[in-house]
Short mmCIF file of C-alpha atoms in Angstrom, two decimals:
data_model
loop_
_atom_site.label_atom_id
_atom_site.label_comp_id
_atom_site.label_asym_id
_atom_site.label_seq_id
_atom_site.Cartn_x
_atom_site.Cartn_y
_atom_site.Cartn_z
CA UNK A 1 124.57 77.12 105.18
CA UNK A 2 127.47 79.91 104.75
CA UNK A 3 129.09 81.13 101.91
CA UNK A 4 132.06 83.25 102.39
CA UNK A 5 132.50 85.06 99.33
CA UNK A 6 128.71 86.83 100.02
CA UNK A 7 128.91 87.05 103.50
CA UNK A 8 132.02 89.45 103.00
CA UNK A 9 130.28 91.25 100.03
CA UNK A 10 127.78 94.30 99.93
CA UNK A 11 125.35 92.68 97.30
CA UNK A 12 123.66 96.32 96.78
CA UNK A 13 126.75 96.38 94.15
CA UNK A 14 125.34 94.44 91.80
CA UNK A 15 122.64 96.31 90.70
CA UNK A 16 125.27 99.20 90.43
CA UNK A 17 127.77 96.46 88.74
CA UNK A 18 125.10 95.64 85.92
CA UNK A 19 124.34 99.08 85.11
CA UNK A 20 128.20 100.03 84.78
CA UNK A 21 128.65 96.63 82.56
CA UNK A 22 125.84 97.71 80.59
CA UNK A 23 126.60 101.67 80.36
CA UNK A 24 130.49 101.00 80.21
CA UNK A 25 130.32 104.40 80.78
CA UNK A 26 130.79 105.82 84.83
CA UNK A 27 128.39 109.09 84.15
CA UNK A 28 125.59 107.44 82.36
CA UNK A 29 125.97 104.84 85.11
CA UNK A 30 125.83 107.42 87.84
CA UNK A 31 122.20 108.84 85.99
CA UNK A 32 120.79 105.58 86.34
CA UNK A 33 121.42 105.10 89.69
CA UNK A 34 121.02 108.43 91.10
CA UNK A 35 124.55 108.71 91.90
CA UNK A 36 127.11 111.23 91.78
CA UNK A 37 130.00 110.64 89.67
CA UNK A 38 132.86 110.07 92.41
CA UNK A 39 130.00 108.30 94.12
CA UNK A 40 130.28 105.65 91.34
CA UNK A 41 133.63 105.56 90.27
CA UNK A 42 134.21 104.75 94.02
CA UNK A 43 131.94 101.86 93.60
CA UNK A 44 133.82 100.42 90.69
CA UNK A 45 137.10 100.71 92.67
CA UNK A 46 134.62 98.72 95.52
CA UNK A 47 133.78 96.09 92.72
CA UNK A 48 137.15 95.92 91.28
CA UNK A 49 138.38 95.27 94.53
CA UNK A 50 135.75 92.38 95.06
CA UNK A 51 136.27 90.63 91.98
CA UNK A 52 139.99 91.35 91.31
CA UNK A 53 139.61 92.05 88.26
CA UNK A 54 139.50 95.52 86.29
CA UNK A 55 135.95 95.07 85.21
CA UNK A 56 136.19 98.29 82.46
CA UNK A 57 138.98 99.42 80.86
CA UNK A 58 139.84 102.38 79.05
CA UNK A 59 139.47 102.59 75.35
CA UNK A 60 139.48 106.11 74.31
CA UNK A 61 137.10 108.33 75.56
CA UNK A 62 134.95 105.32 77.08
CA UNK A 63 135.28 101.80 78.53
CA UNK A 64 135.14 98.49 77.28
CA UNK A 65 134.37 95.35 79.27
CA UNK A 66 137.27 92.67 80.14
CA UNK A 67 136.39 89.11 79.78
CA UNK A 68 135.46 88.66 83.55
CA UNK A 69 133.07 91.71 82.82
CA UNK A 70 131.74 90.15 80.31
CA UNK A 71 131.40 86.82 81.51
CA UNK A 72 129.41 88.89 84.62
CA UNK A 73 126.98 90.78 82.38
CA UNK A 74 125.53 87.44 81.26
CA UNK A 75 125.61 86.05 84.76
CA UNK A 76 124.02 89.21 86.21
CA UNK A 77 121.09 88.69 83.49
CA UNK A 78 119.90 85.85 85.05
CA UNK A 79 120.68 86.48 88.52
CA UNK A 80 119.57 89.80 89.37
CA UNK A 81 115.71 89.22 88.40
CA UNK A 82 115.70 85.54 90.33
CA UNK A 83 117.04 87.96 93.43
CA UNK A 84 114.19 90.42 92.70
CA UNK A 85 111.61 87.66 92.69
CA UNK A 86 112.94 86.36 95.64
CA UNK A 87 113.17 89.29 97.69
CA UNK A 88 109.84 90.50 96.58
CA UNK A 89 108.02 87.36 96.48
CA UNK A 90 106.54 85.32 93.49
CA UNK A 91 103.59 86.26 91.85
CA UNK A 92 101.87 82.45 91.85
CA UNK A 93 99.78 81.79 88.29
CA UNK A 94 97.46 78.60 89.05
CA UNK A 95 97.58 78.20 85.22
CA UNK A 96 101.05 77.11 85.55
CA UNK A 97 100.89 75.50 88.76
CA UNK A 98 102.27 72.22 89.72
CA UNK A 99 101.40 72.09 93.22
CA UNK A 100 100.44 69.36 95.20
CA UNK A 101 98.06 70.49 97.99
CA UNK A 102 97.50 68.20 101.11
CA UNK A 103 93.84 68.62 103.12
CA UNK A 104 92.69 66.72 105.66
CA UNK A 105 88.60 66.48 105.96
CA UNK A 106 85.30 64.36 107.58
CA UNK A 107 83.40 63.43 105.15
CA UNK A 108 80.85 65.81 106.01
CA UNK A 109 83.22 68.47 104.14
CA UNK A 110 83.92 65.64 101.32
CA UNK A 111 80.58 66.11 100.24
CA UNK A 112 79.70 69.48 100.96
CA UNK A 113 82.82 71.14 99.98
CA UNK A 114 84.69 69.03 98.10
CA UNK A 115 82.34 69.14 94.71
CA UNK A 116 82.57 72.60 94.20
CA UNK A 117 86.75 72.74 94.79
CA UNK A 118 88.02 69.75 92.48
CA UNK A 119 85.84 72.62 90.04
CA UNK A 120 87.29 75.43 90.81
CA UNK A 121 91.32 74.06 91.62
CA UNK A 122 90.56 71.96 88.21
CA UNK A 123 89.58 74.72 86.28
CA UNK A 124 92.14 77.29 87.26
CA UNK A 125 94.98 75.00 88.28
CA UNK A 126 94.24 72.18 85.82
CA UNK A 127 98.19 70.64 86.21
CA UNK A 128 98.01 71.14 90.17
CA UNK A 129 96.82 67.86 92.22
CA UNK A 130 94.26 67.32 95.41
CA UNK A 131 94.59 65.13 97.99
CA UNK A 132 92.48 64.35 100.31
CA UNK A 133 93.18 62.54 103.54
CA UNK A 134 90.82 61.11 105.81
CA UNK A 135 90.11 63.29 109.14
CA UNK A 136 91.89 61.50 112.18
CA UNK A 137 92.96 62.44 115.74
CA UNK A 138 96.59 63.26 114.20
CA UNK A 139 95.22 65.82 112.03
CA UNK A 140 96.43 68.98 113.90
CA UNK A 141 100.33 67.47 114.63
CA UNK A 142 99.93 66.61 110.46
CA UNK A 143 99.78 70.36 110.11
CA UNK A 144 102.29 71.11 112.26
CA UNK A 145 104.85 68.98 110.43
CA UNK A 146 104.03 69.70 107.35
CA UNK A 147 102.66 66.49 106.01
CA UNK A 148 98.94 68.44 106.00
CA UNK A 149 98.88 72.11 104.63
CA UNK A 150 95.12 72.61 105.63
CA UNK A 151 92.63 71.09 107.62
CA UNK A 152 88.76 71.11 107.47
CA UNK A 153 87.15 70.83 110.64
CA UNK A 154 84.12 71.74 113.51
CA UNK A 155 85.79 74.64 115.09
CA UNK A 156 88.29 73.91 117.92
CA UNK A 157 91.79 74.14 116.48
CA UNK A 158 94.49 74.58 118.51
CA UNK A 159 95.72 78.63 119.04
CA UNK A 160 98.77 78.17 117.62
CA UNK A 161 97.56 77.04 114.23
CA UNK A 162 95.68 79.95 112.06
CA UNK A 163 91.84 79.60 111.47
CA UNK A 164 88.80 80.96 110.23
CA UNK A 165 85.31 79.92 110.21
CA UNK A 166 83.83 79.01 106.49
CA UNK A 167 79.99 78.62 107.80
CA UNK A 168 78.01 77.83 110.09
CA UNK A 169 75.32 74.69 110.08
CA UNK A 170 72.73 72.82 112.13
CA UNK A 171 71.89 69.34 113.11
CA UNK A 172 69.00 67.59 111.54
CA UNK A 173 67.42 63.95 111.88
CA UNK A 174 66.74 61.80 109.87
CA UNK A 175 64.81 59.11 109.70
CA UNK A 176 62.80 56.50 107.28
CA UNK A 177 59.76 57.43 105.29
CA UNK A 178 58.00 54.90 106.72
CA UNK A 179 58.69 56.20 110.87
CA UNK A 180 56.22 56.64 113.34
CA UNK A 181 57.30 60.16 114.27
CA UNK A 182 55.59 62.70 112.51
CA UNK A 183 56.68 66.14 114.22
CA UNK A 184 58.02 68.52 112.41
CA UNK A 185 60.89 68.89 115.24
CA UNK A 186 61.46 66.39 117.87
CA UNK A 187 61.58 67.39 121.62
CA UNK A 188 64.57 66.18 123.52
CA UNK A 189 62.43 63.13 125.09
CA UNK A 190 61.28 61.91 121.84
CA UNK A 191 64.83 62.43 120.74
CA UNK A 192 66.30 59.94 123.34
CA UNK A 193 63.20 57.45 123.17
CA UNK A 194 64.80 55.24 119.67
CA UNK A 195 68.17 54.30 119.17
CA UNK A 196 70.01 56.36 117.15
CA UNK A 197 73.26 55.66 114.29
CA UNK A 198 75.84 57.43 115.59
CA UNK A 199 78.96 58.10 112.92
CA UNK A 200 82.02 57.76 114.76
CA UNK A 201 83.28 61.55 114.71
CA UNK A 202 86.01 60.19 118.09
CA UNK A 203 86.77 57.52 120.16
CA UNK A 204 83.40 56.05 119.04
CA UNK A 205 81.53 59.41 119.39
CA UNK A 206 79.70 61.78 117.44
CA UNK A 207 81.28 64.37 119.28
CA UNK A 208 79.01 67.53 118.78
CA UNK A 209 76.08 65.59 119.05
CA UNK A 210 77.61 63.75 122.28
CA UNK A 211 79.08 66.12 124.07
CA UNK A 212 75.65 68.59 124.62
CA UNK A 213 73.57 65.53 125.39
CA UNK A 214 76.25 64.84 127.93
CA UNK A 215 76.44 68.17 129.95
CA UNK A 216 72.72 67.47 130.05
CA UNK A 217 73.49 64.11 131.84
CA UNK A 218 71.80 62.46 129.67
CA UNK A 219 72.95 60.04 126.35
CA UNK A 220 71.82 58.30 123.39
CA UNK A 221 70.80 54.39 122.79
CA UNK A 222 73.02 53.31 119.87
CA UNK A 223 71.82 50.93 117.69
CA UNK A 224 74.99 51.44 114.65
CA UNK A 225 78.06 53.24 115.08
CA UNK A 226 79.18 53.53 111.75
CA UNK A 227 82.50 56.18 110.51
CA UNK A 228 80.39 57.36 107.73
CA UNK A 229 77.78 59.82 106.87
CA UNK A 230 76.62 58.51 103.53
CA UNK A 231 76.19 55.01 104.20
CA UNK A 232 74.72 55.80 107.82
CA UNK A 233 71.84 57.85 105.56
CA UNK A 234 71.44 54.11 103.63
CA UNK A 235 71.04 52.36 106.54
CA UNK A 236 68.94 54.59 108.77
CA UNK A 237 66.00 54.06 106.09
CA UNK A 238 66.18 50.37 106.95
CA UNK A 239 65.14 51.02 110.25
CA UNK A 240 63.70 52.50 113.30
CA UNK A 241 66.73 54.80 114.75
CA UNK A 242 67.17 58.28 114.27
CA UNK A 243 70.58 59.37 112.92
CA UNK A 244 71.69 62.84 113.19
CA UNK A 245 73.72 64.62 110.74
CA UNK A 246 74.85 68.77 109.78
CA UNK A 247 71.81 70.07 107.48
CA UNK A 248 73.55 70.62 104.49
CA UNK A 249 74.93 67.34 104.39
CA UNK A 250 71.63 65.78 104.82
CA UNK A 251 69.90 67.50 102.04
CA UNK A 252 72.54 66.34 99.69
CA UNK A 253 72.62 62.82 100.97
CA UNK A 254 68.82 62.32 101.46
CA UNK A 255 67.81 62.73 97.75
CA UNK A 256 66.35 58.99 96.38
CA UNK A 257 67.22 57.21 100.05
CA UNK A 258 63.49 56.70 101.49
CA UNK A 259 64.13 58.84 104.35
CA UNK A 260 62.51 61.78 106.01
CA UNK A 261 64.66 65.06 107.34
CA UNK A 262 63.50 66.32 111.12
CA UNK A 263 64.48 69.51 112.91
CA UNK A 264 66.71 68.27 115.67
CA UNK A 265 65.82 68.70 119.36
CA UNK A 266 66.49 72.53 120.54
CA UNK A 267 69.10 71.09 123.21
CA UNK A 268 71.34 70.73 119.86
CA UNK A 269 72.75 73.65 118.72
CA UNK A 270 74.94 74.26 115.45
CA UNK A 271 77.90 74.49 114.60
CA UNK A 272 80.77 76.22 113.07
CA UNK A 273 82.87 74.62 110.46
CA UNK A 274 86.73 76.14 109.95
CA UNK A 275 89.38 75.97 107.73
CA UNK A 276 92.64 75.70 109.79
CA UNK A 277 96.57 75.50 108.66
CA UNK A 278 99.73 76.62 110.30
CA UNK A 279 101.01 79.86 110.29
CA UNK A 280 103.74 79.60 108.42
CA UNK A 281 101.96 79.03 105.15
CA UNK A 282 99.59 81.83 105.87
CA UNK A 283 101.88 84.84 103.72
CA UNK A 284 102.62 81.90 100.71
CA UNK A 285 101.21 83.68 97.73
CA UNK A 286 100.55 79.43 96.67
CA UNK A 287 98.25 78.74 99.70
CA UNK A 288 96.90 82.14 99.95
CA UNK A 289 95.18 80.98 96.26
CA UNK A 290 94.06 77.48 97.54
CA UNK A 291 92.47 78.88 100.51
CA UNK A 292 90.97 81.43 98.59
CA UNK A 293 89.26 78.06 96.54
CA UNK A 294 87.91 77.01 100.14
CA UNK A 295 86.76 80.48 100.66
CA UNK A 296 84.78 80.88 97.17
CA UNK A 297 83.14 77.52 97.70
CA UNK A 298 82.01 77.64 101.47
CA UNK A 299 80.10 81.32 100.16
CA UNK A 300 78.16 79.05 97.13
CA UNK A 301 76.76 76.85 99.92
#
């Protein structure tokens, strides 16, 4: 992109051009701009020279506009405050906003997270639009090309991308109302005795379940593998296994299912949950407000 006329032109003259057009008058020009005089009539022989064109000519003891001056002073109107906003940023008002925003998320954060900010984005941004794409193993080159503008995820992002942690959580199992174990926390042998529903987090895996069980040596009986939480809290309380899910998630999901909620073996140890997009949305005054959504909602859980 290159445009000739501005690339040979100082455009710090056009402030000092719409003050002349408006003053037609070089002093009172010069006051305004904290000029001297000969510092401004210089200009004007600057801008004359630009635009080949007088600009203001004499008429008496002051100056009148010439058509191109004219025709400028409306121009300059509209232009100078769309360069101001530009150069100074724009001041975003979610009342007014149009904005489609992109997030990627397990359904973990679907129904933890995603309640309370279709509330809050509806309520302040009521024209603006959510979607919501299911996690996948592309999610981090989405956000990279732009086809994601923030992801929801157990903390690992890549360094490149920006990310903060929204809060931190810890397994629980559950179980049916009607299973044999009764302990208010299992031990790591009781743990591994049933089979278990595992939702399929990764290539078949419930990854932060998995991979601590694995640096143990040891690993789970599955009995399901299943890609989602809420139906994997149905069927659990049709059976025998043990499935194990993020606390929060479990309280909300276990309400009216016939199932019981057990502390998970110690071996199992929380987790962070983060917020991640790429760096080059992190100064945009629009996703600095959507984020801010995430923000407000992981503090109400």
């Amino acid at each position: 992109m290159r445009y000739e006329h501005v690339s040979r032109t100082d455009l710090n003259l056009l402030q000092t051009l719409g003050v002349l057009l408006e003053e037609r008058h070089v002093t009172r020009a010069a006051e305004r701009c904290f000029l001297s005089q000969p510092a401004m009539s210089r200009a004007l022989e600057r801008l004359r020279e630009t635009f080949r064109d007088e600009l203001l000519i004499r008429d008496g003891r002051g100056y009148e506009r010439t058509a191109r001056g004219e025709r400028l002073l409306k121009e300059l109107e509209s232009l100078l405050p769309r360069l101001e906003s530009l150069l100074k940023g724009e001041n975003f008002n979610p009342a007014l906003s149009q904005d489609r925003f992109q997030i990627a998320m397990t359904d973990h954060a679907c129904v933890v997270v995603l309640p309370g900010l279709v509330r809050r984005v509806a309520d302040a941004a009521p024209q603006s639009r959510l979607e919501v794409v299911a996690w996948g193993d592309r999610r981090f080159e989405d956000l990279n090309s732009g086809r994601l503008d923030l992801v929801l995820d157990v903390a690992g992002a890549p360094a490149k991308l920006a990310s903060e942690t929204l809060f931190a959580d810890d397994f629980v199992c559950v179980v049916a109302s009607d299973h044999a174990v009764r302990a208010h926390r299992l031990t790591l042998a009781q743990y591994l005795k049933y089979r278990h529903v595992v939702v399929n987090v990764l290539s078949g895996q419930q990854t932060p379940v998995d991979r601590p069980l694995a640096a143990l040596a040891m690993k789970r009986r599955v009995g399901l593998v299943i890609p989602f939480f809420a139906p994997a809290v149905l069927a659990v309380a049709q059976s025998n296994m043990i499935l194990t899910v993020p606390k929060r998630l479990a309280l909300k999901l276990a309400k009216g299912a016939f199932v019981r909620l057990i502390q998970a073996p110690y071996e199992l140890k929380g987790f962070k949950y983060e917020m991640t997009w790429h760096p080059r949305l992190t100064a945009d005054p629009v996703h600095q407000w959507f984020r801010d959504q995430v923000r407000a909602v992981a503090k109400e859980l």
